Amino acid sequence: MGQKPSIRCTTPSQASPRPLGQAPATPTRAPWLGWETGRTRVRSPGPVPKLPPGPKPPPHAWSSFAMPPALSPAPSRPLSLALPYLVPHRGRLALLGLVLVASTAVAVAAPQLLRRFVDRAADGAQTGTLLWAAAAFAGLALLAEALLVLGDALAARVAWSATNALRLDLVRHCLRLDLTFTQRHPPGALVDRIDGDVGRLANLFSRMVPLLVANGLLLLGIGVALLATDWRVALGYVPLVGGGVVLLRRLTRGAVPAATAQRAASAALLGRVAEHVDGLPDLRGAGANDVARRAFWRDAAALLTVARHAITLGVRWPAAAQGLASAGLLLALLAGAALHLGGHLSLGGAYVLIAYAGMLQLPLLHIAHQAHDLQQALGAWQRVAELLAERPSVLDGPGRLPRPAGGALGVALEEVTFRYAPGERPALDGVTLRLAPGRRLALLGRTGSGKSTLAGLLFRFADPTSGRVLLDGHDLRGLSGDSVRRRVGLVPQEVRIFHATVRDNVSLFDARMSDRQIRVAVREVGLGGWLDALPDGLSTRLGAGGRPLSEGEAQLLSLARVLITDPALVVLDEPTSRLSPAGRGALHAATERLLAGRTAVLVAHQLDTVRTADEVAVLADGRLVEHGPRAALLDDPDSEFSRRLAAGELTR
């Protein structure tokens, strides 16, 4: 198998958009397989005969994979997004509400007990009476602590249960989206949204929301208590609190968008770091460390700029909250002293005013200290809503692709044109061909000729801009993607090895696959001896921190992944270009076992692969310039296939 470098699990990097109508100056990467899709111009010898028309596909809202996914309007209020996740916990929420009401009642009642204590002490009450008042106050304090602990426990239970359900839905939603989505969102940014943003929402539900509700109830309770104490004080309390709420709302209006921008910049930086760590061997090999370092500092500088702006806006309303609290305490002192000296309020009543003012100050200060977390949480709401609003550009049809009676699928393309974006030059332009069940087709063409695009359409990574792709006469637009991928197996050139067991790497985490099926598939591709030598058999961990694999072992493992699904069509991007001669020999033997009795489309780079094909199709500049039996094209010295062989375009 040759040398054994470690095989890493990689993820496509973020694609850079191009202006519409402008072809890429250099070859780019196809979003579904990481294959090159540049452009070259080759003369076409003429049109290809059209196939007889088949059944029309059902109406489809998305006719082109090139169109960006539509974004539904994000929920304007957090509650509209949170409600479906909170409703299942309505029992606990009701109990939490009762706890908050009880806690507020206890907090409002405690100063009234102290008022009676002060007034009775001033009137010379007996020690026993004062001790009973002190005991009642101590009991209320203990009850308040118990309610606080119970409220925190209920809020945390509801918050983490609800946000874990949201996190699971986000993962499922992202897995349903097509692969252009991963091009626009690097893995680090997605992890930050699914885990980091949802974690901030958990903090919002478990701490900030109960705090805001409790403070609202407390403000209401203090207002009622002040009204019962002295109506003149209550009249001054209402505009103070109302004006404070309006002021804080105005000050926070600009802070939330700034916090959202800060989270987006942070996610971009994390995505950059994850991408560079994943591609570290390639960066070092190309001597691009300095380039990567400059890109990191650009993203870090962008984060610093938006973070400064967010912090500047964020400090205004905490300062205003502290100022309001201090003003309230000062007014309470002045009002209490004036009313007491004027004989309108007892000493205990004056104390109550100061106590309530202090109670008003503490919640405002607490909220002020949580200002940053509140900004981050509200920004996280917006980002999570935007993620849930993403829609795939390839939608499932109602049909299912049945298993062919003969075990192999027929393939047909009818006038297929495909563009990556409206206005761009087509990656495929009017391609028409047919491949009978059980036949092997070798796709030839220079870089950017459309080979990988055509292969991606067969796997329904995309739908054509116009024309039809049919498997056994079924238009793929009318079929579910899951049923297509159960019948079509894909062997990419670059293999992703997951940090998981051999069992999970072969079955791709499908628990329905038995150990016996996995062992049979592994042995069928020639890895039986390798499996027997593993210390823990199928439970041996591969990938980072596990057993390293050679290039050849990884490629054979990818064949086992496809073999275990028993596909009727195999799309194979020839993976032998980086293998030693011995490795290529083992892989060719395993590939022959995989392709036996199945239809195959081979993106060919090696002459040995072309020799195994029944038919050859030559693509140039997105057009099909030649298609026919391999032997006939080889015997014709004027064929495009023969000319390219003579020019040495296929390696041996």
XYZ file of C-alpha atoms in Angstrom:
652
model
C 0.000 0.000 0.000
C 2.997 2.319 0.098
C 3.697 4.851 2.790
C 1.059 5.506 5.415
C 0.334 9.172 5.941
C -2.524 10.014 8.250
C -5.843 10.569 6.453
C -7.874 13.507 7.751
C -11.578 14.223 7.691
C -11.890 17.439 5.713
C -14.764 19.737 4.906
C -15.144 22.035 1.876
C -13.984 25.566 2.461
C -16.089 28.629 2.004
C -16.569 29.575 -1.631
C -15.969 33.114 -2.814
C -18.824 34.499 -4.944
C -18.103 35.693 -8.468
C -19.875 38.520 -10.275
C -22.747 37.238 -12.403
C -21.821 36.668 -15.986
C -18.110 36.440 -15.274
C -16.359 33.113 -15.789
C -13.717 32.136 -13.258
C -10.229 33.200 -14.237
C -8.801 30.040 -12.702
C -10.337 26.615 -12.107
C -12.657 26.547 -9.109
C -13.916 23.663 -6.984
C -17.286 22.016 -7.505
C -19.323 22.409 -4.323
C -20.379 18.809 -3.962
C -17.179 16.829 -4.403
C -14.337 19.339 -4.318
C -13.544 18.542 -7.954
C -12.233 21.177 -10.346
C -14.711 22.985 -12.583
C -12.752 25.492 -14.593
C -13.428 26.218 -18.248
C -11.636 25.228 -21.463
C -12.795 25.782 -25.035
C -12.760 22.814 -27.446
C -14.471 22.654 -30.817
C -17.554 20.432 -30.911
C -17.892 18.203 -33.999
C -21.664 18.595 -34.064
C -24.927 18.009 -32.209
C -25.779 14.738 -30.469
C -29.031 12.992 -31.480
C -31.911 13.651 -29.072
C -33.499 10.880 -27.060
C -37.247 10.262 -27.335
C -39.167 12.412 -24.852
C -40.053 10.883 -21.495
C -42.615 11.811 -18.882
C -42.555 15.418 -17.741
C -41.349 16.055 -14.216
C -43.727 17.495 -11.625
C -43.687 21.245 -11.072
C -40.572 22.161 -9.168
C -39.963 25.416 -7.358
C -36.205 25.186 -7.809
C -35.149 24.679 -11.399
C -31.493 25.483 -10.933
C -28.931 24.444 -8.388
C -27.167 27.682 -9.184
C -29.826 29.807 -7.505
C -28.988 30.634 -3.895
C -31.319 29.172 -1.256
C -34.265 31.367 -0.438
C -34.383 32.960 2.949
C -37.717 33.113 4.702
C -38.153 36.196 6.833
C -36.525 35.601 10.197
C -38.927 35.750 13.134
C -39.176 39.358 14.259
C -39.502 38.399 17.926
C -37.583 35.728 19.818
C -40.798 34.311 21.303
C -42.072 33.256 17.862
C -39.008 31.035 17.477
C -38.898 29.847 21.085
C -42.579 28.996 21.538
C -42.519 25.546 19.838
C -39.647 24.507 22.109
C -41.195 25.911 25.299
C -44.725 24.533 24.880
C -43.717 20.913 25.750
C -42.499 22.263 29.120
C -45.639 24.253 29.929
C -46.130 22.375 33.214
C -42.711 23.368 34.503
C -43.176 26.875 33.115
C -46.460 27.236 35.025
C -44.740 26.069 38.210
C -41.881 28.478 37.513
C -44.397 31.300 37.149
C -45.956 30.447 40.523
C -42.509 30.367 42.102
C -41.666 33.796 40.656
C -44.948 35.263 41.895
C -44.399 33.769 45.360
C -40.804 34.987 45.415
C -41.932 38.503 44.469
C -44.605 38.492 47.183
C -42.025 37.430 49.769
C -39.582 40.128 48.601
C -42.255 42.842 48.810
C -43.523 41.622 52.205
C -40.087 41.544 53.875
C -39.670 45.361 54.146
C -43.181 45.612 55.596
C -42.133 43.273 58.432
C -39.084 45.448 59.040
C -41.347 48.513 59.062
C -43.430 47.015 61.830
C -40.262 46.044 63.680
C -38.851 49.591 63.487
C -42.143 51.244 64.430
C -42.709 48.937 67.405
C -39.121 49.377 68.576
C -39.553 53.141 68.338
C -42.785 52.863 70.369
C -40.987 50.850 73.082
C -42.548 47.426 72.417
C -41.589 44.451 74.543
C -38.606 42.298 73.612
C -40.774 39.233 72.989
C -42.819 41.088 70.366
C -39.672 42.230 68.624
C -38.255 38.693 68.686
C -41.389 37.346 67.018
C -41.105 39.987 64.297
C -37.436 39.112 63.810
C -38.279 35.400 63.610
C -40.961 36.074 60.997
C -38.462 38.073 58.953
C -35.898 35.251 59.208
C -38.567 32.777 58.064
C -39.364 34.943 55.063
C -35.649 35.155 54.237
C -35.328 31.350 54.319
C -38.460 30.969 52.202
C -37.051 33.473 49.701
C -33.824 31.454 49.404
C -35.756 28.207 48.919
C -37.904 29.784 46.208
C -34.766 31.171 44.565
C -33.144 27.721 44.405
C -36.354 26.105 43.122
C -36.797 28.814 40.475
C -33.202 28.469 39.282
C -33.557 24.685 39.021
C -36.825 24.898 37.062
C -35.484 27.604 34.727
C -32.283 25.656 34.026
C -34.224 22.433 33.362
C -36.595 24.124 30.923
C -33.836 26.168 29.274
C -31.449 23.307 28.599
C -34.191 20.874 27.541
C -35.640 23.419 25.103
C -32.288 24.538 23.685
C -31.055 20.952 23.319
C -34.144 20.277 21.195
C -33.361 23.431 19.196
C -29.747 22.310 18.783
C -30.919 18.918 17.466
C -33.303 20.587 15.013
C -30.506 22.847 13.772
C -28.265 19.846 13.098
C -31.065 18.031 11.264
C -31.889 21.168 9.292
C -28.275 21.682 8.210
C -28.005 18.046 7.133
C -31.073 18.475 4.901
C -29.580 21.471 3.088
C -27.669 20.968 -0.141
C -23.919 21.271 -0.309
C -23.837 24.841 -1.567
C -24.859 25.719 1.977
C -21.560 24.370 3.319
C -19.728 26.462 0.753
C -21.193 29.646 2.226
C -20.799 28.553 5.857
C -17.425 27.140 6.975
C -17.579 24.340 9.566
C -16.227 26.522 12.368
C -18.994 29.088 11.785
C -21.673 26.383 11.803
C -20.339 24.906 15.040
C -20.436 28.361 16.584
C -24.060 28.818 15.529
C -25.308 25.391 16.529
C -23.411 25.155 19.797
C -22.234 28.644 20.756
C -25.362 30.607 19.853
C -27.697 27.975 21.280
C -25.629 27.940 24.480
C -26.211 31.683 24.772
C -29.923 31.089 24.344
C -29.800 28.556 27.163
C -28.245 31.234 29.348
C -30.978 33.641 28.240
C -33.749 31.232 29.257
C -32.157 29.973 32.454
C -31.012 33.343 33.822
C -32.028 36.433 31.875
C -35.716 35.666 31.178
C -36.521 34.595 34.760
C -34.607 37.649 35.956
C -36.590 39.986 33.691
C -39.925 38.411 34.677
C -39.055 38.497 38.363
C -37.959 42.126 38.091
C -41.136 43.079 36.271
C -43.225 41.488 38.987
C -41.036 43.127 41.612
C -41.491 46.579 40.060
C -45.239 46.024 40.025
C -45.222 44.799 43.621
C -43.130 47.750 44.806
C -45.516 50.133 43.064
C -48.524 48.602 44.842
C -46.688 48.661 48.194
C -45.690 52.313 47.729
C -49.250 53.218 46.825
C -50.380 51.629 50.079
C -47.666 53.509 51.977
C -48.171 57.000 50.525
C -49.915 57.934 47.289
C -47.596 60.916 46.718
C -44.536 58.643 46.651
C -46.328 56.282 44.250
C -47.005 59.173 41.891
C -43.281 59.927 41.753
C -42.398 56.243 41.351
C -44.439 55.670 38.174
C -42.710 58.253 35.914
C -39.297 57.269 37.269
C -39.749 53.607 36.377
C -41.655 54.286 33.131
C -39.091 56.809 31.917
C -36.274 54.456 32.855
C -37.781 51.602 30.837
C -38.244 53.835 27.778
C -34.695 55.146 28.074
C -33.174 51.678 28.390
C -35.200 50.435 25.424
C -33.899 53.263 23.257
C -30.317 52.673 24.327
C -30.459 48.922 23.644
C -31.984 49.323 20.177
C -28.623 49.801 18.462
C -26.722 47.439 20.735
C -28.449 44.256 19.508
C -27.508 44.622 15.783
C -23.970 45.451 16.845
C -23.819 42.304 18.973
C -25.153 40.272 16.020
C -22.389 41.646 13.792
C -19.838 40.805 16.476
C -21.048 37.194 16.638
C -20.897 36.926 12.825
C -17.319 38.242 12.779
C -16.366 35.834 15.561
C -17.893 32.924 13.625
C -15.954 33.941 10.499
C -12.721 33.944 12.484
C -13.483 30.512 13.948
C -14.262 29.208 10.466
C -10.947 30.537 9.197
C -9.055 28.868 12.051
C -10.817 25.521 11.531
C -10.145 25.663 7.787
C -6.449 26.436 8.242
C -5.952 23.784 10.921
C -7.626 21.217 8.683
C -5.455 22.168 5.712
C -2.222 22.642 7.655
C -0.216 19.981 5.743
C -1.233 21.543 2.411
C -0.413 25.057 3.629
C 3.012 23.993 4.853
C 3.698 22.028 1.695
C 2.866 25.047 -0.450
C 4.820 27.424 1.770
C 1.624 29.391 2.401
C 1.938 29.832 6.163
C 2.442 33.589 5.824
C -0.594 33.875 3.548
C -2.720 32.008 6.091
C -1.360 34.162 8.897
C -2.257 37.377 7.049
C -5.767 36.067 6.367
C -6.150 35.285 10.072
C -5.085 38.782 11.070
C -7.518 40.327 8.575
C -10.414 38.421 10.150
C -9.129 39.202 13.653
C -8.923 42.913 12.784
C -12.491 42.825 11.428
C -13.656 41.198 14.671
C -11.829 43.840 16.727
C -13.531 46.655 14.801
C -17.074 45.355 15.244
C -16.371 44.301 18.853
C -15.271 47.834 19.744
C -18.447 49.218 18.205
C -20.617 46.686 20.069
C -18.891 47.385 23.379
C -19.221 51.148 22.906
C -22.958 50.818 22.354
C -23.261 48.205 25.072
C -21.849 50.309 27.908
C -24.375 53.120 27.475
C -27.447 51.415 28.853
C -25.758 49.726 31.857
C -24.473 53.170 32.850
C -27.963 54.581 32.419
C -29.398 51.774 34.578
C -26.942 52.489 37.364
C -27.707 56.210 37.134
C -31.450 55.570 37.375
C -30.977 53.307 40.385
C -28.847 55.902 42.173
C -31.368 58.631 41.370
C -34.171 56.488 42.749
C -32.282 55.876 45.983
C -31.538 59.589 46.390
C -35.185 60.524 45.788
C -36.313 57.899 48.297
C -33.987 59.344 50.954
C -35.233 62.888 50.351
C -38.896 61.885 50.212
C -38.652 59.652 53.279
C -36.927 62.358 55.339
C -39.385 65.074 54.262
C -42.478 62.968 54.947
C -41.171 61.757 58.288
C -40.165 65.235 59.466
C -43.532 66.565 58.304
C -45.333 63.973 60.385
C -46.875 62.224 57.365
C -44.828 59.026 57.649
C -43.513 56.978 60.523
C -39.861 56.103 60.920
C -40.621 52.573 59.701
C -42.449 53.999 56.700
C -39.435 56.135 55.823
C -37.269 53.054 56.096
C -39.624 51.171 53.749
C -39.133 53.836 51.062
C -35.364 53.474 51.273
C -35.618 49.664 51.343
C -37.797 49.603 48.220
C -35.439 52.019 46.492
C -32.567 49.668 47.318
C -34.595 46.735 45.968
C -35.114 48.705 42.775
C -31.403 49.407 42.513
C -30.198 45.824 42.828
C -32.223 44.373 39.890
C -31.186 47.269 37.640
C -27.548 46.791 38.560
C -27.882 43.045 38.033
C -29.373 43.565 34.594
C -26.651 46.096 33.821
C -23.967 43.548 34.677
C -25.738 41.050 32.384
C -25.970 43.572 29.540
C -23.276 41.944 27.441
C -24.840 38.480 27.791
C -28.254 39.892 26.917
C -26.881 41.555 23.779
C -25.134 38.337 22.746
C -28.269 36.272 23.391
C -30.516 38.563 21.363
C -27.954 38.547 18.553
C -27.847 34.746 18.796
C -31.623 34.659 18.346
C -31.331 36.481 15.062
C -28.531 34.239 13.781
C -30.368 31.042 14.750
C -33.527 32.310 13.058
C -31.570 33.071 9.888
C -30.084 29.576 9.923
C -33.513 27.954 10.306
C -34.789 30.132 7.454
C -32.275 28.629 4.998
C -33.983 26.559 2.301
C -32.374 23.923 0.065
C -32.197 24.608 -3.637
C -32.770 20.912 -4.407
C -36.168 19.808 -3.106
C -37.347 16.227 -2.794
C -39.919 14.988 -5.271
C -42.784 12.705 -4.275
C -41.518 9.597 -6.063
C -39.180 6.795 -5.035
C -36.574 5.234 -7.302
C -37.352 1.498 -7.404
C -34.629 -1.118 -7.471
C -34.119 -2.309 -11.065
C -35.032 -5.917 -11.731
C -31.663 -6.623 -13.339
C -29.646 -4.979 -10.574
C -28.318 -2.137 -12.791
C -29.776 1.265 -13.660
C -30.036 2.816 -17.086
C -28.804 6.420 -17.370
C -29.991 9.131 -19.744
C -29.314 12.858 -20.047
C -31.606 14.927 -22.280
C -30.319 18.332 -23.390
C -28.863 18.964 -19.937
C -27.583 22.470 -19.283
C -26.258 23.524 -15.902
C -25.026 26.845 -14.540
C -23.584 27.511 -11.114
C -25.158 30.980 -11.069
C -27.521 32.881 -13.370
C -25.647 34.595 -16.151
C -22.540 32.413 -15.884
C -21.257 30.332 -18.745
C -22.754 26.858 -18.476
C -20.688 24.133 -16.836
C -22.715 21.717 -18.993
C -24.284 22.864 -22.242
C -26.937 20.760 -23.994
C -25.459 17.368 -23.048
C -27.427 14.368 -24.292
C -26.316 10.767 -23.855
C -27.646 7.357 -22.895
C -25.986 4.514 -21.001
C -27.632 1.099 -20.978
C -27.926 -0.868 -17.707
C -24.740 -2.724 -16.779
C -22.492 -0.675 -19.074
C -19.415 1.326 -18.008
C -18.865 4.847 -19.248
C -15.492 6.607 -18.979
C -15.798 10.402 -18.811
C -12.785 12.154 -20.328
C -11.966 15.825 -20.519
C -9.517 18.453 -19.451
C -9.866 20.330 -16.190
C -13.120 22.278 -16.186
C -14.739 20.349 -19.005
C -17.767 19.406 -16.868
C -16.937 15.846 -15.784
C -17.476 16.379 -12.079
C -20.572 18.494 -12.709
C -22.145 15.672 -14.685
C -21.236 13.162 -11.968
C -22.783 15.419 -9.320
C -26.045 15.637 -11.253
C -26.313 11.840 -11.316
C -26.065 11.775 -7.532
C -28.578 14.661 -7.366
C -26.275 17.022 -5.618
C -27.925 19.479 -8.015
C -30.725 19.705 -10.554
C -29.977 20.843 -14.110
C -30.805 24.401 -15.109
C -32.632 22.932 -18.087
C -33.058 19.470 -19.531
C -33.546 16.210 -17.655
C -31.463 13.571 -15.906
C -33.158 10.167 -15.889
C -32.407 6.889 -14.144
C -34.370 3.979 -15.621
C -36.683 6.563 -17.186
C -37.408 8.386 -13.917
C -36.690 12.126 -13.899
C -34.597 12.837 -10.814
C -36.584 16.017 -10.085
C -39.596 13.889 -9.316
C -37.732 11.604 -6.886
C -36.671 11.973 -3.288
C -32.967 12.477 -2.784
C -32.829 9.668 -0.247
C -34.232 7.101 -2.677
C -31.757 8.216 -5.378
C -28.769 7.877 -3.057
C -29.900 4.420 -1.973
C -29.530 3.298 -5.578
C -26.493 5.377 -6.580
C -23.098 4.910 -4.949
C -20.429 7.604 -5.026
C -16.677 7.006 -4.691
C -14.938 10.408 -4.459
C -11.292 10.948 -5.256
C -10.570 12.344 -1.790
C -11.731 10.144 1.068
C -13.047 11.508 4.364
C -12.086 9.366 7.325
C -14.098 10.184 10.431
C -12.798 10.145 13.984
C -14.870 7.062 14.714
C -14.675 3.266 14.679
C -14.120 1.123 11.602
C -17.749 0.080 11.989
C -19.006 3.667 11.788
C -16.590 4.629 9.008
C -17.861 1.828 6.767
C -21.563 2.023 7.664
C -21.435 5.829 7.882
C -23.158 5.644 11.272
C -26.094 3.593 9.944
C -27.106 1.384 12.885
C -29.099 -0.859 10.535
C -25.879 -2.294 9.111
C -24.905 -5.482 10.923
C -21.320 -6.373 11.832
C -21.531 -9.304 9.445
C -22.428 -7.018 6.509
C -19.570 -4.695 7.390
C -17.031 -7.524 7.636
C -18.162 -8.981 4.303
C -17.811 -5.593 2.582
C -14.366 -4.964 4.091
C -13.098 -8.391 3.027
C -14.647 -8.051 -0.423
C -12.471 -4.999 -1.176
C -9.319 -6.775 -0.032
C -8.987 -5.433 3.528
C -9.618 -8.726 5.318
C -6.032 -9.078 6.526
C -5.970 -5.453 7.601
C -9.161 -5.928 9.623
C -7.869 -9.098 11.304
C -4.714 -7.258 12.398
C -6.601 -4.440 14.111
C -6.432 -4.640 17.923
C -10.166 -4.045 18.442
C -11.523 -5.239 15.105
C -14.503 -3.193 13.945
C -14.338 -1.180 17.180
C -10.867 0.204 16.374
C -10.978 3.978 16.146
C -9.676 5.690 13.015
C -8.917 9.286 12.163
C -7.370 11.892 14.438
C -6.095 10.238 17.618
C -6.842 6.765 16.259
C -5.156 4.321 13.905
C -3.682 6.109 10.857
C -4.505 4.862 7.358
C -2.466 4.872 4.186
C -3.925 6.443 1.051
C -4.592 2.997 -0.370
C -6.328 1.710 2.769
C -8.517 4.789 2.886
C -9.519 4.397 -0.755
C -10.357 0.719 -0.250
C -12.417 1.650 2.787
C -14.386 4.106 0.637
C -15.157 1.271 -1.784
C -16.439 -0.804 1.128
C -18.772 2.070 2.079
C -20.359 1.933 -1.357
C -20.325 -1.867 -1.658
C -22.281 -2.354 1.568
C -25.199 -0.315 0.171
C -25.446 -2.561 -2.937
C -25.994 0.303 -5.424
C -27.373 -0.122 -8.937
C -25.228 2.729 -10.319
C -21.692 3.625 -9.226
C -20.207 7.072 -9.885
C -16.451 6.889 -9.388
C -13.901 9.661 -9.574
C -10.770 7.653 -10.167
C -8.733 7.817 -6.956
C -5.463 6.228 -8.087
C -3.450 9.275 -9.069
C -1.554 9.520 -5.748
C -1.101 5.771 -5.135
C 1.918 3.589 -5.687
C 1.777 0.953 -8.474
C 1.065 -1.758 -5.872
C -1.671 0.383 -4.339
C -3.213 1.034 -7.752
C -3.244 -2.679 -8.487
C -5.055 -3.517 -5.256
C -7.532 -0.710 -5.830
C -8.251 -1.767 -9.425
C -8.989 -5.299 -8.260
C -11.364 -4.033 -5.558
C -13.000 -1.638 -8.017
C -13.684 -4.500 -10.434
C -15.456 -6.407 -7.652
C -17.517 -3.322 -6.836
C -18.537 -2.584 -10.437
C -19.411 -6.180 -11.401
C -23.023 -6.351 -12.576
C -23.611 -2.608 -12.037
C -23.825 0.443 -14.256
C -20.793 2.675 -13.779
C -19.792 6.222 -14.680
C -16.020 6.660 -14.271
C -14.324 10.052 -14.197
C -11.121 8.754 -15.746
C -7.600 10.031 -15.206
C -5.702 6.774 -15.764
C -5.397 4.772 -18.970
C -6.018 1.533 -17.048
C -9.458 2.802 -16.036
C -10.395 3.680 -19.603
C -9.427 0.169 -20.717
C -12.120 -1.281 -18.437
C -14.873 0.951 -19.864
C -17.388 -0.174 -22.468
C -18.022 3.359 -23.706
C -16.155 6.662 -23.729
C -17.606 10.174 -23.543
C -15.372 13.189 -24.165
C -16.385 16.549 -22.718
C -14.948 19.933 -23.647
C -16.079 23.336 -22.455
C -19.243 21.781 -21.017
C -20.245 20.129 -24.312
C -20.297 16.474 -25.255
C -17.938 16.336 -28.226
C -17.798 12.572 -28.593
C -19.571 9.461 -27.262
C -19.348 5.907 -28.471
C -18.017 2.393 -27.863
C -14.440 2.487 -26.636
C -13.190 -0.063 -29.155
C -14.736 1.774 -32.115
C -13.329 5.129 -31.043
C -9.923 3.588 -30.439
C -9.871 2.126 -33.957
C -10.765 5.497 -35.500
C -7.567 7.594 -35.694
C -9.662 10.734 -36.328
C -11.720 10.366 -33.157
C -11.204 12.829 -30.306
C -10.483 9.891 -28.002
C -7.657 8.630 -30.232
C -6.172 12.094 -30.594
C -6.097 12.581 -26.835
C -4.507 9.199 -26.292
C -1.862 10.072 -28.844
C -1.297 13.427 -27.098
C -0.646 11.608 -23.817
C -3.519 13.268 -21.913
C -4.122 10.070 -19.905
C -1.455 8.896 -17.462
C -0.384 5.298 -17.204
